[in-house]
């Protein structure tokens, strides 16, 4: 076989088509439709056989968007480049979680603060993509900038510590510049969209307002860059964190990202021309929820890997709490995705529903990380208890041997007992305590927990467990409460059973939230300590979610059985609205046809005298009718 037969030089493929080149820049608008494409449909007539009309009045009424509002190219699903952008969010969460485990209140604040910056940056980019994204070289360049911004944020996350701002001033200044560049890139993209819709005055105002918000955000981030104090190099080595200008500046990052997102969404609520109707915003938020669930699964598998690598044998309780954690995430998936109904989202409700996912995702990621930490702590507690048992046995044995030595000595040298020096056993006890401390160090170090060699109280290490217990049940309860709120916003014209489901979620969420103060108030009770050191810490939340799913499905089953043969309220309202629109369209069409007939009759009346004067101008009736 010759090489020329393998490498053919045909300009087109075998089917006659060649791959289209990516344009330099593309319009976000649909191809314009002319008035000649309008059809008149009489009641009962098949739309496929309807006749085309050139009536300008009907064309103006039926295609108002062509004259006043633009028609954007909406996508029904996420594009591959959007999914690729999601991977950078995954990398941010994974790397930051690996470098900053939640061990105390300060690390918890760092985690939530960094997650706030990453989440709102992702949302700002997605709010543009679901409405105006196109396939062009310009779009790919802007996406490359977004990828670089996410990568830069991940790099800043390695040293992100709001408790030691003065030590990491360059990190916070770099973060300000990265956030500024990402907002400028988004503003440029909105400007390009504005150039394409310059013929639509009603769309220019919301786009200009959105551009103004993004530019103001970029200026604000630039201001934070200069606000961080870098007076001298010695200030960087100040570990006290007493820099007065530090804390207010990093808090401004959170304020800016929240205000700009609320502003962009508020603009889309006021001006419906750039709303999120017919977009895949709900799908994008759902994919982000899956990503956060996946981050929780990664945390669980990491905990299991640490346990299996450092434990000679694993207790059954560790496997039990692991199974509970996996089932917990599975029940989270059921509770979240079973409540989404794409056909019942209102235009404004959909946008409020999207912004409410920030606290929901924050609670979800805390529940996931808390489950992973509790799995690890279950194995750590087992080895700590064994170390304490060894210390108790060694102390008892030391006291026994000491008594035997004294008795033997007294029996053999009773006459010289007054001349014996005082026997101090503190040295032996200190040795035993040192052995215990070394064992504790080995246990904590093996499971990846930093140990302060100078602190012999073990309070920093043991406080990790208290911190996790404190936020775990609170986050689990807040998650269910937010599910109730999202359930209410995501369904218009709710039935009685759906209201009961929302109230049920609310009650269960409040009950879980009250678990945290109950454990804190009864922390000195032996029963409470026995519970928090057992495998039931995760299992209880899992069982509560399972019972909630059962009750929710029972409510749905009862509502379906009770309303069998009856249409839901929202379907009746939709059909009634469609019937009203159809009647109005029929009446308007009949009116238009009557007006056209009257116009033709008047024209015939006007030309009748001329036709009588000149018989040659009388046309054939059939041709005149046509």
XYZ file of C-alpha atoms in Angstrom:
626
model
C 0.000 0.000 0.000
C 1.468 3.344 -1.045
C 1.811 6.235 1.343
C -0.343 8.452 -0.867
C -3.330 6.155 -0.333
C -2.914 6.437 3.439
C -2.456 10.214 3.479
C -5.090 11.555 1.132
C -5.194 15.173 0.061
C -8.887 15.644 -0.382
C -10.016 19.116 0.743
C -13.140 17.658 2.328
C -13.946 14.592 4.367
C -15.754 11.639 2.861
C -19.109 13.125 3.835
C -18.343 16.452 2.155
C -17.786 18.485 5.356
C -14.616 19.846 6.865
C -14.010 20.835 10.476
C -14.968 24.441 11.090
C -12.276 26.791 12.283
C -12.827 28.471 15.628
C -13.717 32.130 14.980
C -11.695 34.898 16.558
C -14.794 36.292 18.215
C -18.420 35.170 18.101
C -21.739 36.837 18.764
C -23.717 35.672 21.804
C -26.952 36.333 19.890
C -29.016 33.925 17.875
C -29.284 34.498 14.118
C -31.917 37.172 13.453
C -35.299 36.068 12.127
C -37.212 38.084 9.578
C -40.884 38.902 9.622
C -41.489 36.738 6.564
C -40.952 33.685 8.721
C -44.095 34.334 10.750
C -47.054 32.017 10.287
C -50.768 32.374 10.875
C -52.386 29.396 12.531
C -56.121 29.024 12.706
C -57.688 27.045 15.539
C -57.592 23.336 14.820
C -55.057 23.670 12.015
C -51.782 21.768 11.966
C -48.897 24.223 12.508
C -46.812 22.355 9.932
C -49.316 23.192 7.184
C -49.922 26.763 8.320
C -49.592 29.511 5.729
C -46.898 32.128 5.912
C -47.972 35.737 6.248
C -46.224 39.050 5.799
C -48.580 41.040 7.979
C -46.328 43.519 9.845
C -48.706 43.970 12.755
C -48.772 40.261 13.575
C -45.010 40.010 13.147
C -44.386 42.851 15.573
C -46.609 41.319 18.237
C -45.312 37.772 17.969
C -41.618 38.690 17.780
C -41.302 41.575 20.187
C -37.927 40.278 21.293
C -36.542 40.861 17.785
C -37.284 44.573 18.087
C -36.609 45.307 21.772
C -34.872 42.346 23.454
C -32.003 40.247 22.092
C -32.161 36.498 21.788
C -29.046 34.955 23.284
C -27.609 31.556 22.487
C -28.658 29.567 25.531
C -27.143 26.164 26.213
C -29.041 23.322 27.827
C -25.992 21.687 29.399
C -22.500 22.546 30.544
C -19.796 22.752 27.924
C -16.516 20.888 28.190
C -14.599 24.077 28.944
C -16.962 24.804 31.845
C -16.364 21.324 33.225
C -12.636 21.855 32.787
C -12.941 25.063 34.815
C -14.622 23.058 37.577
C -11.480 20.944 37.885
C -9.565 24.014 39.042
C -12.104 24.464 41.820
C -11.555 20.837 42.814
C -7.798 21.427 42.885
C -8.270 24.489 45.099
C -10.384 22.643 47.644
C -8.178 19.550 47.679
C -4.887 21.413 48.083
C -6.211 23.787 50.740
C -7.772 20.948 52.730
C -4.500 19.023 52.645
C -2.510 22.037 53.889
C -5.031 23.429 56.388
C -6.832 20.865 58.484
C -9.504 22.191 60.820
C -7.952 21.820 64.283
C -9.213 24.904 66.125
C -11.351 27.979 65.770
C -8.700 29.913 63.843
C -8.236 27.174 61.246
C -12.024 26.945 60.912
C -12.193 30.670 60.133
C -9.363 30.300 57.617
C -11.144 27.440 55.896
C -14.497 29.222 55.614
C -12.837 32.468 54.504
C -10.785 30.864 51.743
C -13.778 28.824 50.600
C -15.771 32.078 50.373
C -13.241 33.612 47.980
C -13.019 30.506 45.793
C -16.783 29.900 45.702
C -17.777 33.437 44.713
C -14.998 33.633 42.112
C -16.322 30.438 40.554
C -19.894 31.743 40.673
C -19.033 35.069 39.009
C -17.457 33.244 36.086
C -20.351 30.797 35.836
C -22.943 33.599 35.868
C -21.385 34.916 32.677
C -20.868 31.532 31.022
C -24.451 30.303 31.373
C -25.785 33.412 29.604
C -23.223 34.746 27.155
C -20.470 32.166 26.600
C -19.565 31.428 22.973
C -17.062 29.265 21.150
C -14.316 31.599 19.949
C -10.637 32.364 20.351
C -11.481 35.383 22.506
C -13.536 33.213 24.870
C -10.696 30.717 25.172
C -8.238 33.486 26.013
C -10.567 34.764 28.732
C -10.938 31.215 30.038
C -7.173 30.874 30.173
C -7.108 33.973 32.379
C -9.782 32.402 34.602
C -7.722 29.199 34.842
C -4.640 31.198 35.776
C -6.621 33.087 38.421
C -7.813 29.847 39.996
C -4.268 28.490 39.951
C -2.981 31.664 41.596
C -5.646 31.460 44.292
C -4.584 27.871 44.992
C -0.963 29.000 45.314
C -1.980 31.720 47.770
C -3.953 29.153 49.744
C -0.752 27.425 50.855
C 0.077 30.349 53.183
C -3.431 31.658 53.767
C -3.674 32.271 57.510
C -5.753 35.181 58.747
C -4.326 34.735 62.231
C -0.823 35.614 61.020
C -1.463 38.272 58.384
C 1.766 40.129 59.138
C 3.792 37.002 58.350
C 2.139 36.447 54.966
C 1.545 39.958 53.674
C 2.853 39.113 50.207
C 0.377 36.254 50.001
C -2.574 38.516 50.727
C -1.290 41.218 48.371
C -0.886 38.650 45.594
C -4.400 37.409 46.243
C -5.724 40.958 45.832
C -4.029 41.320 42.438
C -5.310 37.932 41.266
C -8.880 38.778 42.217
C -8.562 42.159 40.494
C -7.362 40.561 37.242
C -10.187 38.017 37.256
C -12.788 40.791 37.615
C -11.197 42.861 34.861
C -11.324 39.863 32.524
C -15.022 39.396 33.289
C -15.672 43.104 32.715
C -14.026 42.893 29.281
C -16.231 39.936 28.380
C -19.351 41.863 29.363
C -18.138 44.827 27.280
C -17.915 42.586 24.218
C -21.486 41.425 24.817
C -22.535 45.072 25.132
C -21.060 45.822 21.707
C -23.150 43.070 20.145
C -26.409 44.275 21.722
C -25.936 47.994 21.033
C -29.115 47.944 18.921
C -31.213 46.958 21.952
C -31.532 49.920 24.348
C -33.356 47.902 27.004
C -30.359 45.567 27.347
C -27.630 48.191 27.480
C -28.529 49.499 30.949
C -28.196 46.159 32.841
C -24.971 45.304 31.033
C -23.512 48.718 31.827
C -24.512 48.297 35.481
C -22.873 44.851 35.609
C -19.685 46.200 34.035
C -19.640 49.049 36.547
C -19.950 46.622 39.473
C -17.074 44.474 38.211
C -14.858 47.503 37.598
C -15.612 48.831 41.074
C -14.747 45.415 42.513
C -11.443 45.423 40.636
C -10.656 48.893 41.984
C -11.564 47.748 45.503
C -9.242 44.736 45.233
C -6.490 47.047 44.026
C -7.134 49.185 47.086
C -6.669 46.176 49.361
C -3.322 45.553 47.658
C -2.057 48.930 48.864
C -3.867 48.674 52.199
C -1.811 45.729 53.402
C 1.079 47.240 55.323
C 4.617 46.569 54.057
C 6.500 49.330 55.817
C 9.642 47.336 56.432
C 10.961 43.814 56.359
C 10.823 43.482 60.121
C 7.070 43.750 59.977
C 6.975 40.485 58.063
C 8.628 38.708 60.972
C 6.086 39.926 63.496
C 4.329 36.747 64.505
C 2.017 38.340 66.985
C -0.483 39.305 64.312
C -0.987 42.632 66.018
C -0.876 44.621 62.806
C -3.858 46.917 63.070
C -4.282 47.239 59.309
C -4.243 43.499 58.677
C -7.544 42.098 59.896
C -9.850 44.757 58.367
C -8.154 44.381 54.985
C -8.532 40.624 54.597
C -12.140 40.877 55.763
C -12.739 43.298 52.891
C -12.032 40.437 50.475
C -15.115 38.631 51.756
C -17.235 41.772 51.663
C -16.271 42.641 48.087
C -16.964 39.205 46.607
C -20.327 38.957 48.369
C -21.501 42.458 47.445
C -20.519 42.154 43.785
C -22.311 38.821 43.384
C -25.455 40.126 45.051
C -25.289 43.167 42.772
C -24.960 41.106 39.583
C -27.857 38.866 40.578
C -29.992 41.857 41.609
C -29.444 43.426 38.180
C -30.640 40.260 36.460
C -33.723 40.284 38.699
C -34.598 43.887 37.825
C -33.858 43.652 34.090
C -35.269 40.393 32.771
C -33.495 40.842 29.437
C -30.323 39.309 30.947
C -32.008 36.971 33.408
C -31.090 33.311 33.823
C -34.295 31.978 32.336
C -33.711 29.100 29.880
C -30.087 28.804 31.029
C -28.385 25.810 32.636
C -27.644 27.630 35.898
C -29.422 24.956 37.940
C -27.255 22.279 36.352
C -24.073 24.243 37.072
C -24.982 24.629 40.747
C -25.855 20.936 40.917
C -22.480 19.999 39.454
C -20.752 22.160 42.047
C -22.681 20.342 44.762
C -21.440 17.031 43.362
C -17.881 18.377 43.379
C -18.133 19.249 47.068
C -19.577 15.809 47.799
C -16.619 14.334 45.940
C -14.271 16.367 48.117
C -15.928 14.776 51.140
C -15.366 11.306 49.701
C -11.697 12.169 49.137
C -11.391 13.180 52.797
C -12.947 9.915 53.964
C -10.624 7.803 51.821
C -7.601 9.754 53.086
C -8.588 9.042 56.682
C -8.977 5.346 55.932
C -5.590 5.283 54.201
C -3.878 6.856 57.223
C -5.512 4.352 59.553
C -4.580 1.315 57.463
C -1.002 2.524 56.996
C -0.347 3.085 60.702
C -2.544 0.521 62.441
C -1.591 -3.106 62.868
C -5.237 -4.074 63.207
C -8.357 -1.981 62.773
C -11.270 -2.147 65.169
C -14.759 -2.908 63.915
C -15.981 0.439 65.223
C -13.675 2.237 62.765
C -15.232 0.361 59.850
C -18.668 1.103 61.263
C -18.104 4.846 61.457
C -16.620 4.781 57.943
C -19.704 3.078 56.523
C -21.863 5.633 58.318
C -19.883 8.499 56.774
C -20.263 7.087 53.255
C -23.988 6.512 53.751
C -24.279 10.043 55.111
C -22.952 11.515 51.860
C -25.249 9.228 49.887
C -28.252 10.466 51.869
C -27.097 14.046 51.278
C -27.225 13.336 47.545
C -30.755 11.939 47.867
C -32.031 14.844 49.954
C -30.563 17.429 47.614
C -31.286 16.103 44.136
C -34.717 14.661 44.884
C -36.042 18.138 45.613
C -34.928 19.795 42.342
C -37.757 20.337 39.851
C -36.522 22.196 36.770
C -40.031 22.946 35.504
C -41.095 24.844 38.618
C -38.368 27.449 38.927
C -39.402 31.077 38.672
C -37.116 33.650 37.075
C -36.232 35.414 40.325
C -36.559 32.337 42.526
C -33.913 30.567 40.483
C -31.369 33.311 41.163
C -32.119 33.469 44.893
C -31.925 29.671 44.947
C -28.440 29.869 43.411
C -27.026 32.423 45.871
C -28.372 30.442 48.835
C -26.072 27.604 47.855
C -23.092 29.372 49.382
C -24.119 28.675 53.006
C -25.411 25.268 51.894
C -22.077 24.303 50.344
C -20.204 25.692 53.343
C -22.253 23.510 55.683
C -21.849 20.513 53.371
C -18.073 20.779 53.202
C -17.868 21.127 56.998
C -20.012 18.009 57.422
C -17.796 16.110 54.979
C -14.534 17.210 56.590
C -15.971 16.629 60.055
C -16.892 13.055 59.159
C -13.379 12.394 57.856
C -11.808 13.845 61.009
C -14.083 11.860 63.324
C -13.100 8.650 61.541
C -9.459 9.463 62.163
C -10.086 10.394 65.765
C -11.867 7.128 66.439
C -8.638 5.282 65.631
C -6.485 7.797 67.541
C -8.596 7.521 70.692
C -8.151 3.767 70.686
C -4.350 4.068 70.769
C -4.432 6.868 73.341
C -6.513 4.698 75.638
C -4.036 1.840 75.198
C -1.151 4.202 76.030
C -2.911 5.367 79.181
C -3.569 1.761 80.165
C 0.130 0.974 79.802
C 0.986 3.969 82.000
C -1.444 2.839 84.700
C -0.042 -0.680 84.652
C 3.531 0.601 84.817
C 2.704 2.907 87.718
C 1.015 0.107 89.666
C 3.941 -2.210 89.018
C 6.394 0.466 90.124
C 4.546 0.964 93.396
C 4.412 -2.806 94.012
C 8.132 -3.260 93.404
C 8.879 -0.279 95.601
C 6.896 -1.779 98.493
C 8.642 -5.145 98.112
C 12.071 -3.500 98.144
C 11.273 -1.517 101.289
C 9.890 -4.539 103.161
C 12.909 -6.643 102.248
C 15.222 -3.894 103.297
C 13.421 -3.392 106.594
C 13.490 -7.083 107.397
C 17.201 -7.357 106.659
C 18.360 -4.090 108.245
C 15.792 -3.159 110.845
C 18.410 -1.772 113.203
C 19.741 0.738 110.606
C 16.385 1.968 109.261
C 16.776 5.438 110.783
C 19.975 5.982 108.840
C 18.407 5.241 105.405
C 17.935 8.212 103.057
C 14.433 9.154 101.988
C 13.393 7.162 98.910
C 11.929 9.437 96.249
C 9.871 7.712 93.545
C 9.267 10.880 91.518
C 12.132 10.044 89.173
C 10.579 6.737 88.209
C 7.160 8.398 87.771
C 8.682 11.076 85.541
C 10.218 8.357 83.419
C 6.848 6.668 82.996
C 5.210 9.987 82.095
C 7.955 10.604 79.545
C 7.307 7.210 77.976
C 3.602 8.050 77.811
C 4.348 11.395 76.174
C 6.567 9.724 73.594
C 3.793 7.260 72.796
C 1.317 10.117 72.418
C 3.750 11.876 70.094
C 4.054 8.758 67.973
C 0.276 8.335 67.769
C -0.437 11.939 66.782
C 2.488 12.126 64.383
C 1.558 8.872 62.669
C -1.899 10.215 61.844
C -0.623 13.534 60.530
C -1.371 15.774 63.535
C 1.280 18.321 64.418
C 2.659 18.078 67.951
C 4.166 20.911 69.961
C 7.071 19.373 71.868
C 7.149 22.253 74.357
C 3.503 21.853 75.376
C 3.080 18.861 77.698
C -0.591 19.442 78.509
C -1.915 17.908 75.253
C -4.658 20.517 75.201
C -3.958 21.662 71.592
C -4.224 18.106 70.285
C -7.240 17.118 72.341
C -8.998 20.399 71.518
C -9.145 19.294 67.878
C -11.755 16.756 68.834
C -13.795 19.342 70.728
C -13.658 21.727 67.748
C -14.903 19.067 65.336
C -17.744 18.044 67.626
C -18.718 21.691 68.049
C -19.124 22.510 64.350
C -20.117 19.060 63.054
C -23.664 18.881 64.411
C -24.178 22.590 63.858
C -23.220 22.257 60.174
C -25.377 19.140 59.761
C -28.387 20.997 61.163
C -27.793 24.151 59.110
C -27.534 22.015 55.981
C -30.996 20.533 56.533
C -32.465 23.957 57.377
C -31.085 25.371 54.129
C -32.527 22.393 52.268
C -35.927 23.450 53.601
C -35.361 27.015 52.383
C -34.197 25.832 48.957
C -37.161 23.473 48.795
C -39.460 26.454 49.282
C -37.702 28.654 46.721
C -37.371 25.907 44.130
C -41.065 25.094 43.819
C -43.795 27.538 42.865
C -47.425 26.872 43.858
C -46.518 24.259 46.445
C -49.045 21.684 47.557
C -49.903 20.917 51.162
C -47.644 17.865 51.185
C -44.717 19.910 49.895
C -45.219 22.456 52.657
C -45.163 19.602 55.188
C -41.876 18.363 53.678
C -40.300 21.801 54.057
C -41.487 22.088 57.663
C -40.177 18.583 58.399
C -36.716 19.532 57.134
C -36.816 22.696 59.213
C -37.702 20.847 62.428
C -35.027 18.182 61.896
C -32.397 20.822 61.154
C -33.194 22.785 64.303
C -33.005 19.572 66.317
C -29.512 18.806 65.005
C -28.360 22.361 65.701
C -29.422 22.067 69.339
C -27.227 18.980 69.733
C -24.078 21.114 69.874
C -25.062 23.251 72.898
C -26.452 20.143 74.609
C -23.087 18.385 74.283
C -21.230 21.479 75.474
C -23.441 21.934 78.536
C -23.179 18.255 79.498
C -19.513 17.807 78.606
C -18.618 16.912 82.198
C -21.062 13.990 82.281
C -19.664 10.507 81.808
C -22.512 9.571 79.464
C -21.730 12.540 77.218
C -18.021 11.731 77.093
C -18.857 8.124 76.338
C -21.019 9.236 73.407
C -18.523 11.645 71.865
C -15.711 9.078 72.077
C -17.822 6.377 70.428
C -18.614 5.632 66.791
C -22.130 7.060 67.190
C -21.027 10.637 66.504
C -21.381 10.168 62.734
C -23.925 7.368 62.885
C -26.499 9.551 64.648
C -26.433 12.156 61.863
C -26.624 9.422 59.237
C -29.670 7.857 60.906
C -31.382 11.247 61.231
C -30.929 11.874 57.507
C -32.206 8.379 56.738
C -35.345 8.892 58.832
C -35.866 12.247 57.115
C -35.743 10.569 53.702
C -38.242 7.913 54.808
C -40.681 10.481 56.202
C -40.295 12.679 53.134
C -41.123 9.814 50.791
C -44.065 8.779 52.970
C -45.430 12.311 52.655
C -45.046 12.151 48.881
C -46.738 8.750 48.769
C -49.642 9.980 50.890
C -50.018 13.128 48.791
C -50.005 11.122 45.549
C -52.548 8.677 46.909
C -54.815 11.446 48.165
C -54.623 13.434 44.948
C -54.923 10.453 42.586
C -57.113 11.485 39.700
C -56.595 15.153 40.507
C -54.087 17.365 38.807
C -51.638 19.288 40.965
C -52.335 22.931 41.490
C -49.380 24.175 39.509
C -50.391 22.013 36.499
C -53.931 23.344 36.640
C -52.619 26.899 36.796
C -50.293 26.245 33.868
C -53.055 24.724 31.743
C -55.406 27.544 32.656
C -52.772 30.079 31.663
C -52.126 28.307 28.364
C -55.831 28.145 27.614
C -56.137 31.874 28.297
C -53.207 32.652 26.036
C -54.637 30.420 23.307
C -58.041 32.131 23.510
C -56.409 35.545 23.377
C -54.335 34.496 20.375
C -57.412 33.162 18.557
C -59.338 36.367 19.243
C -56.444 38.507 18.093
C -56.013 36.408 14.951
C -59.724 36.686 14.119
C -59.563 40.435 14.674
C -56.554 40.724 12.386
C -58.257 38.669 9.695
C -61.388 40.822 9.968
C -59.305 43.977 9.659
C -57.526 42.573 6.614
C -60.846 41.632 5.026
C -62.236 45.096 5.699
C -59.140 46.649 4.138
C -59.513 44.518 1.012
C -63.222 45.374 0.762
C -62.523 49.104 1.000
C -59.877 48.845 -1.668
C -62.311 47.038 -3.956
C -64.898 49.734 -3.347
C -62.381 52.434 -4.243
C -61.400 50.875 -7.563
C -64.945 49.856 -8.588
C -65.855 53.208 -10.388
C -62.646 53.117 -12.375
C -63.300 49.541 -13.398
C -66.804 50.475 -14.639
C -65.358 53.349 -16.692
C -62.687 51.151 -18.236
C -63.942 47.588 -18.701
C -60.505 46.496 -19.861
C -59.143 46.991 -16.297
C -61.584 44.533 -14.804
C -59.477 41.628 -13.592
C -60.447 38.049 -13.380
C -62.195 37.437 -9.997
C -60.087 34.363 -9.340
C -56.804 36.237 -9.818
C -58.060 39.152 -7.726
C -59.008 36.811 -4.949
C -55.574 35.242 -5.027
